Short mmCIF file of C-alpha atoms in Angstrom, two decimals:
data_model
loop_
_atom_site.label_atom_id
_atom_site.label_comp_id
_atom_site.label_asym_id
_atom_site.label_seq_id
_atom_site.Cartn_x
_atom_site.Cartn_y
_atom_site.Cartn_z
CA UNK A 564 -16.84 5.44 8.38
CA UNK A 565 -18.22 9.05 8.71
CA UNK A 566 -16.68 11.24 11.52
CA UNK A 567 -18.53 12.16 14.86
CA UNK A 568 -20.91 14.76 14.78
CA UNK A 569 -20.60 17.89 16.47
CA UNK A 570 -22.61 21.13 16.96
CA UNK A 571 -20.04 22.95 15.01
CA UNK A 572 -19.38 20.67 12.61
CA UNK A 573 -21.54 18.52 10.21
CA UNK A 574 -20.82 14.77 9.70
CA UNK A 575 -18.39 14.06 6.86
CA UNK A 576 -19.13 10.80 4.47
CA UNK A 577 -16.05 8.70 3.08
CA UNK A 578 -14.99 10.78 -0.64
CA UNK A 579 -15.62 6.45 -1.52
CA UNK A 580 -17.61 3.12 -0.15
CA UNK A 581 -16.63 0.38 -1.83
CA UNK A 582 -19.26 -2.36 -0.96
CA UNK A 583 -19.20 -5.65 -1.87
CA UNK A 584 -17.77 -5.05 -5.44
CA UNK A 585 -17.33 -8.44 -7.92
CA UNK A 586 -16.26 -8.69 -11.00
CA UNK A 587 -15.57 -11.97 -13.49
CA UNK A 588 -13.68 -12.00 -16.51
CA UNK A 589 -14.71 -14.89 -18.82
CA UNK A 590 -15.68 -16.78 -15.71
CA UNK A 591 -12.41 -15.85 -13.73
CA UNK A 592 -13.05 -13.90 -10.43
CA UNK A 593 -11.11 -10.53 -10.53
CA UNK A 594 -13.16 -9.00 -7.57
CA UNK A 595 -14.11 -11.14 -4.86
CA UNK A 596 -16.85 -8.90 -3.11
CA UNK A 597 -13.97 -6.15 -1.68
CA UNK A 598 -15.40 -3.77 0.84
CA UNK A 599 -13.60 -1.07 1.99
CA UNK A 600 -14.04 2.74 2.23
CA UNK A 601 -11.65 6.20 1.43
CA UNK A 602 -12.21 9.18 4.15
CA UNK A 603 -12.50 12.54 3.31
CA UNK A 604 -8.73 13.83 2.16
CA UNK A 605 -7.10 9.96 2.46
CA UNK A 606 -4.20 9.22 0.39
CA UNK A 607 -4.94 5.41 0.05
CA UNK A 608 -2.37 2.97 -1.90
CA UNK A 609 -3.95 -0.33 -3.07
CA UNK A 610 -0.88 -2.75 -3.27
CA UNK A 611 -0.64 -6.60 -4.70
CA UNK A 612 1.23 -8.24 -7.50
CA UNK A 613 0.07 -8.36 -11.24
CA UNK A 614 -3.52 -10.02 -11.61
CA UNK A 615 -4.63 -9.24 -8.07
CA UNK A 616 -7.08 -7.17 -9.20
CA UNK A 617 -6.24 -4.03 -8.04
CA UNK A 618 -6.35 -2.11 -11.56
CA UNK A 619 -9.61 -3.77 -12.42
CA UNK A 620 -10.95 -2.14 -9.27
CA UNK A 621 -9.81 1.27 -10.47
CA UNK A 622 -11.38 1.21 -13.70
CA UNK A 623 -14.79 0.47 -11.60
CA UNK A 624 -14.15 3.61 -9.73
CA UNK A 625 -13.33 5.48 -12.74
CA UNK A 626 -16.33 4.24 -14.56
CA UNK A 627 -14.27 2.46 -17.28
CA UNK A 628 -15.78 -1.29 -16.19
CA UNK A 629 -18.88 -1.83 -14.99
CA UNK A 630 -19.23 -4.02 -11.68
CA UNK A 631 -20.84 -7.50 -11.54
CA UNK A 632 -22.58 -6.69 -8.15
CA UNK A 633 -21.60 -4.90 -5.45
CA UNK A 634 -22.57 -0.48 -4.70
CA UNK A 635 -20.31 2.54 -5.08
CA UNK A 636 -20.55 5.49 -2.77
CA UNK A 637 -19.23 8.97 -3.10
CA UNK A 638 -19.87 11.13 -0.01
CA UNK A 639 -22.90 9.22 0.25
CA UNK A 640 -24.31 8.94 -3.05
CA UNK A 641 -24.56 6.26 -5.66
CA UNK A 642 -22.20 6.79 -8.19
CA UNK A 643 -22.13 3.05 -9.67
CA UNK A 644 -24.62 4.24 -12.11
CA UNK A 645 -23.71 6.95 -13.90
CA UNK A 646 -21.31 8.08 -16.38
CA UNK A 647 -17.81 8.74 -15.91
CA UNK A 648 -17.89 13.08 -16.31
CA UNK A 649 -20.48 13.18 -13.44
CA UNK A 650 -18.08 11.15 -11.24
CA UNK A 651 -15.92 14.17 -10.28
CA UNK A 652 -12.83 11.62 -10.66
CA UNK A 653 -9.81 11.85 -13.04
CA UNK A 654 -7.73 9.49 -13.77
CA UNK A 655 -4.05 9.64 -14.05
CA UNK A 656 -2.54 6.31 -16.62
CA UNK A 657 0.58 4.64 -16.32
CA UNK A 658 1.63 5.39 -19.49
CA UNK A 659 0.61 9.33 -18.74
CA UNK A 660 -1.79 9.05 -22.26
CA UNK A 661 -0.83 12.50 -22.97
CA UNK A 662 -1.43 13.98 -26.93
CA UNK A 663 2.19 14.07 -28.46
CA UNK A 664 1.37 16.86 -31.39
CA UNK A 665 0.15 19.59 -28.58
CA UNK A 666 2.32 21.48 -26.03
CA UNK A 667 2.31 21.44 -22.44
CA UNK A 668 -0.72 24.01 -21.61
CA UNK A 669 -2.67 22.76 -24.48
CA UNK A 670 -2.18 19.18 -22.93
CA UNK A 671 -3.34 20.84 -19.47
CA UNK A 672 -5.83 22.70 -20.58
CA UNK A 673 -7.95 20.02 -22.54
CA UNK A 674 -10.28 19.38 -20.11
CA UNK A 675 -11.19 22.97 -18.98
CA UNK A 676 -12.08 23.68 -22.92
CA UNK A 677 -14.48 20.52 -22.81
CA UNK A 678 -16.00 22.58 -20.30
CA UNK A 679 -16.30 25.64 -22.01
CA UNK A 680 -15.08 27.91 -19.59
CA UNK A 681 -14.24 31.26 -20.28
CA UNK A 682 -10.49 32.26 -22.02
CA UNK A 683 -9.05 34.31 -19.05
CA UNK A 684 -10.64 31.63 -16.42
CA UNK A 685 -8.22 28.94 -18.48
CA UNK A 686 -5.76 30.68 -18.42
CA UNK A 687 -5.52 31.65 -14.58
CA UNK A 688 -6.46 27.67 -13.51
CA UNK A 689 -3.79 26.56 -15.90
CA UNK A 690 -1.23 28.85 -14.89
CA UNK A 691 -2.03 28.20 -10.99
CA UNK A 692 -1.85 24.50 -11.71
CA UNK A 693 1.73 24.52 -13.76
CA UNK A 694 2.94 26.42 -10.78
CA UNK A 695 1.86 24.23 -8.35
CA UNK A 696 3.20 20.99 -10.00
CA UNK A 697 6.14 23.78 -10.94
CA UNK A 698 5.52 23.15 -14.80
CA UNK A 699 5.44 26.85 -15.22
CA UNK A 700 8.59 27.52 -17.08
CA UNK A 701 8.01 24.66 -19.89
CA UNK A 702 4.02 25.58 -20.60
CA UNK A 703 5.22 26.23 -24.17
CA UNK A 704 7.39 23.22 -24.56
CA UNK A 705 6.01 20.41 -26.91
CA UNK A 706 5.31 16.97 -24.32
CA UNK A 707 7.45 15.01 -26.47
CA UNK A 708 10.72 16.31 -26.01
CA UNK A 709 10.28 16.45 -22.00
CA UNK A 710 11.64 14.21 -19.26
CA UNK A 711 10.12 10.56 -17.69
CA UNK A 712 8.98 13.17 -14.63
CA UNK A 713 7.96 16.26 -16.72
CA UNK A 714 5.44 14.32 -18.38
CA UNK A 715 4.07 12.51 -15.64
CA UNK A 716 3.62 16.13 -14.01
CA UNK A 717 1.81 17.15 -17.23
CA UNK A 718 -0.56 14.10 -16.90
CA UNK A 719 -0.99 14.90 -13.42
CA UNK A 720 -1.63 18.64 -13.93
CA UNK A 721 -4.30 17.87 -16.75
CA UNK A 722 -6.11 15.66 -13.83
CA UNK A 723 -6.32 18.19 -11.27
CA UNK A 724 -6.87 21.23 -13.24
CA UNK A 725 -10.68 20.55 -13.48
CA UNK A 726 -10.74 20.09 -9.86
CA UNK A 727 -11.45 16.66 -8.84
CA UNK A 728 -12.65 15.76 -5.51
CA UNK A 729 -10.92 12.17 -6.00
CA UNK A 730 -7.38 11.63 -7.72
CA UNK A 731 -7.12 8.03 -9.07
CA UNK A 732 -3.50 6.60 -10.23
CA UNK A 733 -2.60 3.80 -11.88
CA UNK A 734 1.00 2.51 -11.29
CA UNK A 735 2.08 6.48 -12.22
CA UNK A 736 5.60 6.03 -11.55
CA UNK A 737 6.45 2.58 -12.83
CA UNK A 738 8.03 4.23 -15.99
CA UNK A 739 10.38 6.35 -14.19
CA UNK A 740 14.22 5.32 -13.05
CA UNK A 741 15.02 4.57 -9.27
CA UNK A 742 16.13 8.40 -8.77
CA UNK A 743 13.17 10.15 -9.87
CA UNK A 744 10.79 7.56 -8.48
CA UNK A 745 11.93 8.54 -5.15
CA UNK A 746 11.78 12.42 -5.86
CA UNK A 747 8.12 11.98 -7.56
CA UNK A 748 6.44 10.11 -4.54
CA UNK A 749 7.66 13.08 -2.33
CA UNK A 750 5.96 15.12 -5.31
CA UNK A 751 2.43 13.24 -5.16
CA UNK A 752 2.68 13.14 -1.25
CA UNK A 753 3.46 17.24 -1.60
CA UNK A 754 0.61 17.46 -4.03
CA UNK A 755 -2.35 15.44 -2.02
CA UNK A 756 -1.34 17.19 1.29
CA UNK A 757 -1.31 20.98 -0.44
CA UNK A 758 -4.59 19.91 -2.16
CA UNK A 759 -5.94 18.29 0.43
CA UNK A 760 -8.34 15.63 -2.03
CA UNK A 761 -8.26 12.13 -1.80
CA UNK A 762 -5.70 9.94 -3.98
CA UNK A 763 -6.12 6.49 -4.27
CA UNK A 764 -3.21 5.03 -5.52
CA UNK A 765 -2.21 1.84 -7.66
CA UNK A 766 1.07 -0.25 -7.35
CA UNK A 767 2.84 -3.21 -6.77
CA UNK A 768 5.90 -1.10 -4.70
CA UNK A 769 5.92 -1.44 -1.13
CA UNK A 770 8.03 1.42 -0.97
CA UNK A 771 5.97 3.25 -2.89
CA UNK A 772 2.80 2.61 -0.89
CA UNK A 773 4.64 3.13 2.17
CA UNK A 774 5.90 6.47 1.59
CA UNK A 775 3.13 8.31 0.55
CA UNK A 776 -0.18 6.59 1.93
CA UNK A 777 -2.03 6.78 4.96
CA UNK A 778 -3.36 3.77 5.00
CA UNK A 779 -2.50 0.32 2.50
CA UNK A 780 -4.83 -2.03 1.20
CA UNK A 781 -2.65 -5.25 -0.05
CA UNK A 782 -4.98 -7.03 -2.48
CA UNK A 783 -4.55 -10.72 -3.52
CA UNK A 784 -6.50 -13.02 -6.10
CA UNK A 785 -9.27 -10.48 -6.04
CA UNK A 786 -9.56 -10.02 -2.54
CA UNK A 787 -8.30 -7.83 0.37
CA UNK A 788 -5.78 -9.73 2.97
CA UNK A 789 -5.24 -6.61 5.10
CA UNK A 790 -6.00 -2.54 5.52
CA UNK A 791 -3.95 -0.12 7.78
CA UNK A 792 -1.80 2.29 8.26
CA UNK A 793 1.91 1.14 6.44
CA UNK A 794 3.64 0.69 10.16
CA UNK A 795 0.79 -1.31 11.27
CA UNK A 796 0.91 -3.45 8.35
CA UNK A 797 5.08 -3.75 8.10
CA UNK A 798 5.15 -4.28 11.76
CA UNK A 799 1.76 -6.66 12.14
CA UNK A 800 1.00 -8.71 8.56
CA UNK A 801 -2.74 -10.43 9.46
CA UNK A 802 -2.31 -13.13 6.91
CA UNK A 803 0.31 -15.21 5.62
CA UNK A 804 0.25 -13.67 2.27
CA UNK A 805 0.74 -9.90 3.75
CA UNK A 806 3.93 -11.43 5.54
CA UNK A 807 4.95 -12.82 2.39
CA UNK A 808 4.49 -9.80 0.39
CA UNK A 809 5.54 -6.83 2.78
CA UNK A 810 8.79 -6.19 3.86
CA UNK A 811 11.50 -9.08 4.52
CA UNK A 812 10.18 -11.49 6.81
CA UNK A 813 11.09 -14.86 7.60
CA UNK A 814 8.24 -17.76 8.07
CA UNK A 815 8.43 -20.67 9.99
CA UNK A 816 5.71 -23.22 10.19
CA UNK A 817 4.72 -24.74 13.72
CA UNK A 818 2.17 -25.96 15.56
CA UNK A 819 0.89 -23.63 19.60
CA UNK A 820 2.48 -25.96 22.27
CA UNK A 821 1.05 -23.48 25.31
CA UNK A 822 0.61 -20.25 26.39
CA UNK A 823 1.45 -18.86 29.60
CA UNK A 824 -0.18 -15.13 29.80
CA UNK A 825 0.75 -13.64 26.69
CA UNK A 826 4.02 -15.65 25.95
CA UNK A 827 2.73 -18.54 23.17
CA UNK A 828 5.06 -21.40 22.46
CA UNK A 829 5.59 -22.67 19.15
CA UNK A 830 7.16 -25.70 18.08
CA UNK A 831 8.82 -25.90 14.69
CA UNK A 832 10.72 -28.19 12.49
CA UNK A 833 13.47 -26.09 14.15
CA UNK A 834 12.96 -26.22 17.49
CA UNK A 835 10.31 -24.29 19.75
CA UNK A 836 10.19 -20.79 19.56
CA UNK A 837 8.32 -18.20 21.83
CA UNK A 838 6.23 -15.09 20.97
CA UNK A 839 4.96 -12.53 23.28
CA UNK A 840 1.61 -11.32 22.17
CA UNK A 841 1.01 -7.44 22.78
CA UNK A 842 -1.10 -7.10 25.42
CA UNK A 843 -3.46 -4.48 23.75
CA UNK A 844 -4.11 -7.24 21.10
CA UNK A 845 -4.87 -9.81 23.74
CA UNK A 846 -7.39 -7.75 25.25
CA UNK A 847 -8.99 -7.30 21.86
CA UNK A 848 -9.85 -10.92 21.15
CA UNK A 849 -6.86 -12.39 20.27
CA UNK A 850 -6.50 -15.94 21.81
CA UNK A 851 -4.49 -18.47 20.34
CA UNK A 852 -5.93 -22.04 19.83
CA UNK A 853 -3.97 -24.61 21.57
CA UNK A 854 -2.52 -27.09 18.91
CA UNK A 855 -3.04 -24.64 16.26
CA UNK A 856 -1.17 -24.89 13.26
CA UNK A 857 0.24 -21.25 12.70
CA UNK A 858 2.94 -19.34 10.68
CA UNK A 859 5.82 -17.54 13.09
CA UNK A 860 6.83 -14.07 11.13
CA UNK A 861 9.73 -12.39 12.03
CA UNK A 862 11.42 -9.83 9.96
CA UNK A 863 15.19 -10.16 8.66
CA UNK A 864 16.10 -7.07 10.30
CA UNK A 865 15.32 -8.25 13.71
CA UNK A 866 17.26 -11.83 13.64
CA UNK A 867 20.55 -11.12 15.75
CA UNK A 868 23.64 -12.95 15.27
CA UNK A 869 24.56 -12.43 19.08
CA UNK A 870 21.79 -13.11 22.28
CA UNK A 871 20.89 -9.91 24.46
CA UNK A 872 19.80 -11.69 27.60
CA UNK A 873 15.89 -10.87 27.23
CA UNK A 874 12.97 -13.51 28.59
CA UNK A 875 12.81 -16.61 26.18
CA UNK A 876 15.03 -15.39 23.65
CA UNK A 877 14.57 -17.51 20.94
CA UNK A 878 17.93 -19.06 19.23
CA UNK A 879 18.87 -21.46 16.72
CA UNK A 880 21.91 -22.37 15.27
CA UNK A 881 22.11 -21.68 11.40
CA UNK A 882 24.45 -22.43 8.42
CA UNK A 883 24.96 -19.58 6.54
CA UNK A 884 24.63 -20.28 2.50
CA UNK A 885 24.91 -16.86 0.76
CA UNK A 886 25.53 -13.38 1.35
CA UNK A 887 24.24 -11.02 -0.52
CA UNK A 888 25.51 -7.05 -0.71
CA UNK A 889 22.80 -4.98 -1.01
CA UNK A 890 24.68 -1.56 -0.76
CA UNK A 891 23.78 -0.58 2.63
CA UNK A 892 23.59 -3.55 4.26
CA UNK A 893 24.46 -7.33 3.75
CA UNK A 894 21.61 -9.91 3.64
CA UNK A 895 22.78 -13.30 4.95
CA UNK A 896 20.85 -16.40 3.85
CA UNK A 897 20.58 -19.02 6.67
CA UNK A 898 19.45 -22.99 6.50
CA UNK A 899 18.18 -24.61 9.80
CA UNK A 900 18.66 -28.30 10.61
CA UNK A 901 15.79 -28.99 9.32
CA UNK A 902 16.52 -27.41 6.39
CA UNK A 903 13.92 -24.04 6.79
CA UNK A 904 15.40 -20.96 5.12
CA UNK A 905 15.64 -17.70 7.01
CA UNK A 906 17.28 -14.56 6.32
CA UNK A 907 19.23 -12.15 8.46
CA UNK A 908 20.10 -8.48 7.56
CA UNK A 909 23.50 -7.09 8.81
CA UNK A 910 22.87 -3.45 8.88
CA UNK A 911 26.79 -2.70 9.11
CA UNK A 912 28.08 -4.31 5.72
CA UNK A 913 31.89 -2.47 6.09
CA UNK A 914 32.56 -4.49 9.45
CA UNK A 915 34.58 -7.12 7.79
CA UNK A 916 33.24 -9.70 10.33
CA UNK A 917 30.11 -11.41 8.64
CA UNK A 918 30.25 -15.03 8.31
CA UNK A 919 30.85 -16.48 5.13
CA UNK A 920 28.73 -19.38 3.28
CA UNK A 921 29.52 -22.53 5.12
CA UNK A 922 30.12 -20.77 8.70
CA UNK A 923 27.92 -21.93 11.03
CA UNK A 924 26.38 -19.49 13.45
CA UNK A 925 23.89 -19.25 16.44
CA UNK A 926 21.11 -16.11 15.22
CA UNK A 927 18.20 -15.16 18.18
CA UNK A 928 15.11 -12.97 18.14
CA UNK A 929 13.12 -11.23 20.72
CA UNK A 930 9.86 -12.97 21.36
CA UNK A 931 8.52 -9.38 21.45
CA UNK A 932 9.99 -9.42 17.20
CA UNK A 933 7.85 -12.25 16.24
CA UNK A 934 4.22 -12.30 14.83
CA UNK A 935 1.66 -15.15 14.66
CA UNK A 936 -0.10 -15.85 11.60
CA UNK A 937 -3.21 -18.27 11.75
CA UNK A 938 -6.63 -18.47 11.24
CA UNK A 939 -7.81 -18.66 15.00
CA UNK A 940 -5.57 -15.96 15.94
CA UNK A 941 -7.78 -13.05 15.72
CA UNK A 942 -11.88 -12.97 15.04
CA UNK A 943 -13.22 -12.19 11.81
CA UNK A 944 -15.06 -9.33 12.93
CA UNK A 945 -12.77 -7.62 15.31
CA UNK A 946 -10.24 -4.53 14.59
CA UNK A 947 -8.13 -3.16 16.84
CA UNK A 948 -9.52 0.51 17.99
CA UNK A 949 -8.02 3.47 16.11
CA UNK A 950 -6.00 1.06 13.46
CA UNK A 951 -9.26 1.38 10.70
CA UNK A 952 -8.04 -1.90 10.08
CA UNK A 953 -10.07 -4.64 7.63
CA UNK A 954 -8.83 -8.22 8.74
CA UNK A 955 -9.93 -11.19 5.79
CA UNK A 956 -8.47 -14.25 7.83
CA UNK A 957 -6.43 -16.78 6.29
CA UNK A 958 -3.56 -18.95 7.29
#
């Protein structure tokens, strides 16, 4: 979506439009006509789990696969059609596909001699580059006998050195231990914001994605179940496989009894449960269907194992059958009477009073905590203003 125009200031095309891009493998859909677009300066994650097609859609961007159907856009031109060096994209690998028998500046600098630039002009873009990814103090050091992180700032240095309007990455940190995972996505976050370029960015962690991005695209079987911002997303999942995929929530199947303003009644296996719709989202086209068959979401973090008095609290009474010690907190696994599982996170796991397996406890939510999940929920072809949000609807 291109930005308003002003006197002052010309309109600015998406860095990418991805339109209606397919792609089969040996019959097998990989790309089921995705649609979605990058804006000028966006660090976008693409998130799904192995096979959804999210890699395949990369190597269309970076030219490495060729599309079935579908257009590419960069700033407004077609870029679908030619080669990969006039693309103005590099391409950072999950396995950082850096040459072992040359140092770290001659690693860098590869590109810029393809280009045959000047001595003195690779030398001052190198140098500038190794300080900004703060490389400058192991330019001379062979690649091989460098950390997990060193190289995958080498790889990442070689990418931007040629000065790429578009940064793509594929899984880049997947390689790396817990600890310097965390300190590299503050890295690439540093990076895109100092650079001010577009990233788009490949993985299957949520924490990843969430971190760094400013906006999520979670990708299933080839196609896209939801686009927004990561709270929107965390807070909000569109379809059921977003709210099985993001975060910790707990799904319960059931069946609209009524709604009453914006509080919709649910019956479950469980019992019947209440949700109170926001009423922004009511006033943008979401009405639920009476009779409905729908999926209640509610996260683990906001099941209580004491009531606080609000309107239609929801409760339940629950038998707990594990705990599980996560560190910081203790996640306690639930069954309901009809034998539904549900999860409830104890965010205080020194307290000495959580429940043991076999205990059985009342839990309650806020109707304001829950989300509805259903195919007449929300129109195909409505977003909610100022979320840039892509809805595909599904139950």
């Amino acid at each position: 979506m291109a930005t308003t125009d002003t006197p002052d200031r010309p309109v600015e095309l998406p860095d990418i439009e991805i339109r209606a891009i397919a792609k089969s493998f040996n019959g097998m859909t990989a790309l089921d006509e995705v649609s979605f677009t990058v804006e000028r300066g966006e660090f976008l994650a693409i998130m799904g789990p192995s096979g959804c097609g999210k890699t395949t859609l990369l190597r269309i961007l970076a030219g490495l696969e060729t599309a079935d159907s579908g257009t590419l856009l960069s700033r407004g031109k077609r870029i679908d059609q030619i080669p990969v060096h006039r693309r103005n994209m590099r391409l950072v690998w999950q396995n950082y596909a850096l040459f072992p028998h040359l140092n770290v500046r001659n690693n860098i600098e590869f590109g810029l001699k393809l280009q045959k630039l000047e001595r003195r002009v690779i030398d001052a873009k190198v140098a500038a580059i190794a300080e900004m990814v703060r490389l400058t103090e192991f330019l001379d050091h062979r690649v091989t006998v460098l950390s997990g992180g060193q190289r995958q700032r080498v790889a990442i240095a070689r990418a931007l050195v040629t000065e790429p309007d578009i940064l793509l990455l594929d899984e880049p940190l997947s390689a790396l231990d817990a600890n310097l995972r965390v300190h590299m996505q503050s890295e690439l976050k540093r990076l895109q914001q100092t650079l001010g370029i577009a990233f788009v960015y490949i993985t299957h962690n949520q924490s990843e994605a969430f971190s760094t991005a400013d906006r999520v695209v979670v990708m299933n079987r080839g196609r896209i179940e939801q686009i927004g911002a990561p709270r929107e997303i965390y807070l909000w999942p569109r379809t059921r496989f977003a709210a099985e995929f993001v975060g910790s929530n707990n799904l319960l199947e059931g069946r609209i009894a009524s709604v009453d303003g914006n509080v919709v009644s649910v019956d479950c296996g469980a019992g019947r449960f209440f949700v109170a719709l926001p009423d922004e989202r009511l006033a943008h086209g979401y009405r639920p269907a009476p009779k409905a068959t729908v999926t209640l979401v509610i996260q683990a973090s906001k099941v209580r194992g004491h009531a606080t008095g609000v309107a239609n609290e929801n409760q339940v009474t629950a038998v707990v059958t594990d705990t599980e010690f996560t560190g910081s907190q203790i996640v306690q696994h639930l069954r309901l009477e009809d034998g539904t599982a549900l999860r409830m996170i104890a965010p205080d796991p020194f307290s000495g009073s959580t429940p043991g397996p076999g205990s059985t406890i009342d839990v309650y939510w806020s109707p304001e905590d829950c989300v509805l999940v259903g195919p007449r929920i929300l129109p195909s072809s409505q977003n909610i203003p100022g979320t840039k949000s892509y809805v595909r609807m599904g139950g």
